[in-house]
Amino acid sequence: MHIDTIIPADLDWQAQALCAQTGADFFFPEPGSSVREAKRICGMCEMRPACLEYALQNDERFGVWGGLSEKERLELRRTTH
Ligand code: SF4
């Protein structure tokens, strides 16, 4: 069996995620600490649209996804639904 047959297609983007190379620490900061560094990395990440879409669809509550903090995603969800 090829390894890629067991990775769901909609998770392919994670293999190219910039944060996978930098480590998760920036993306799940302690409450109240800065998300600026995570957002800076997201800004250079080609997978950003797929990442944000995934986070919204899966209702990811914690951390920075697709360049948005959990609070910003909540606001986005409120204004688009
Ligand atoms: S947009 Fe940000 S959180 Fe999403 S995959 Fe890229 S670097 Fe990671």
Short mmCIF file of N, CA and C and ligand atoms in Angstrom, two decimals, residues 13 17-20 27 38 41-42 45-48 51-52 64-67, ligand 1:
data_model
loop_
_atom_site.label_atom_id
_atom_site.label_comp_id
_atom_site.label_asym_id
_atom_site.label_seq_id
_atom_site.Cartn_x
_atom_site.Cartn_y
_atom_site.Cartn_z
N TRP A 13 -2.96 19.43 2.11
CA TRP A 13 -2.36 20.74 2.32
C TRP A 13 -1.47 20.76 3.57
N ALA A 17 2.18 22.67 4.77
CA ALA A 17 1.96 23.78 5.69
C ALA A 17 3.29 24.29 6.25
N LEU A 18 3.41 25.60 6.24
CA LEU A 18 4.64 26.21 6.74
C LEU A 18 4.81 25.95 8.24
N CYS A 19 3.71 25.91 8.94
CA CYS A 19 3.79 25.72 10.39
C CYS A 19 4.25 24.30 10.75
N ALA A 20 4.10 23.37 9.82
CA ALA A 20 4.59 22.02 10.08
C ALA A 20 6.11 22.02 10.17
N PHE A 27 1.64 28.68 17.17
CA PHE A 27 0.26 28.64 16.73
C PHE A 27 -0.73 28.34 17.85
N ALA A 38 2.90 33.87 14.68
CA ALA A 38 2.13 32.86 13.94
C ALA A 38 1.51 33.49 12.70
N ILE A 41 3.99 34.02 9.90
CA ILE A 41 4.29 32.78 9.17
C ILE A 41 3.12 32.41 8.25
N CYS A 42 1.90 32.54 8.76
CA CYS A 42 0.72 32.28 7.92
C CYS A 42 0.73 33.16 6.67
N CYS A 45 2.50 31.55 3.94
CA CYS A 45 2.13 30.15 3.70
C CYS A 45 1.17 30.04 2.52
N GLU A 46 1.52 29.21 1.57
CA GLU A 46 0.67 29.04 0.38
C GLU A 46 -0.61 28.27 0.69
N MET A 47 -0.63 27.58 1.80
CA MET A 47 -1.76 26.74 2.14
C MET A 47 -2.83 27.48 2.95
N ARG A 48 -2.64 28.77 3.07
CA ARG A 48 -3.51 29.54 3.96
C ARG A 48 -5.01 29.41 3.67
N CYS A 51 -6.17 25.99 4.76
CA CYS A 51 -6.04 25.88 6.21
C CYS A 51 -7.22 26.56 6.91
N LEU A 52 -7.54 27.76 6.46
CA LEU A 52 -8.65 28.50 7.07
C LEU A 52 -9.96 27.77 6.84
N VAL A 64 -3.99 29.59 16.14
CA VAL A 64 -4.06 30.36 14.90
C VAL A 64 -4.14 29.39 13.72
N TRP A 65 -5.14 29.61 12.88
CA TRP A 65 -5.32 28.80 11.67
C TRP A 65 -5.55 29.75 10.51
N GLY A 66 -4.86 29.52 9.41
CA GLY A 66 -5.09 30.34 8.23
C GLY A 66 -4.89 31.83 8.47
N GLY A 67 -4.03 32.15 9.39
CA GLY A 67 -3.72 33.56 9.65
C GLY A 67 -4.70 34.26 10.57
S1 SF4 B 1 -1.88 29.24 7.18
FE1 SF4 B 1 -0.69 29.28 9.06
S2 SF4 B 1 -1.63 27.77 10.40
FE2 SF4 B 1 -2.32 27.38 8.34
S3 SF4 B 1 -0.95 25.89 7.47
FE3 SF4 B 1 -0.15 27.87 6.91
S4 SF4 B 1 1.30 28.43 8.49
FE4 SF4 B 1 0.03 26.76 9.27
#
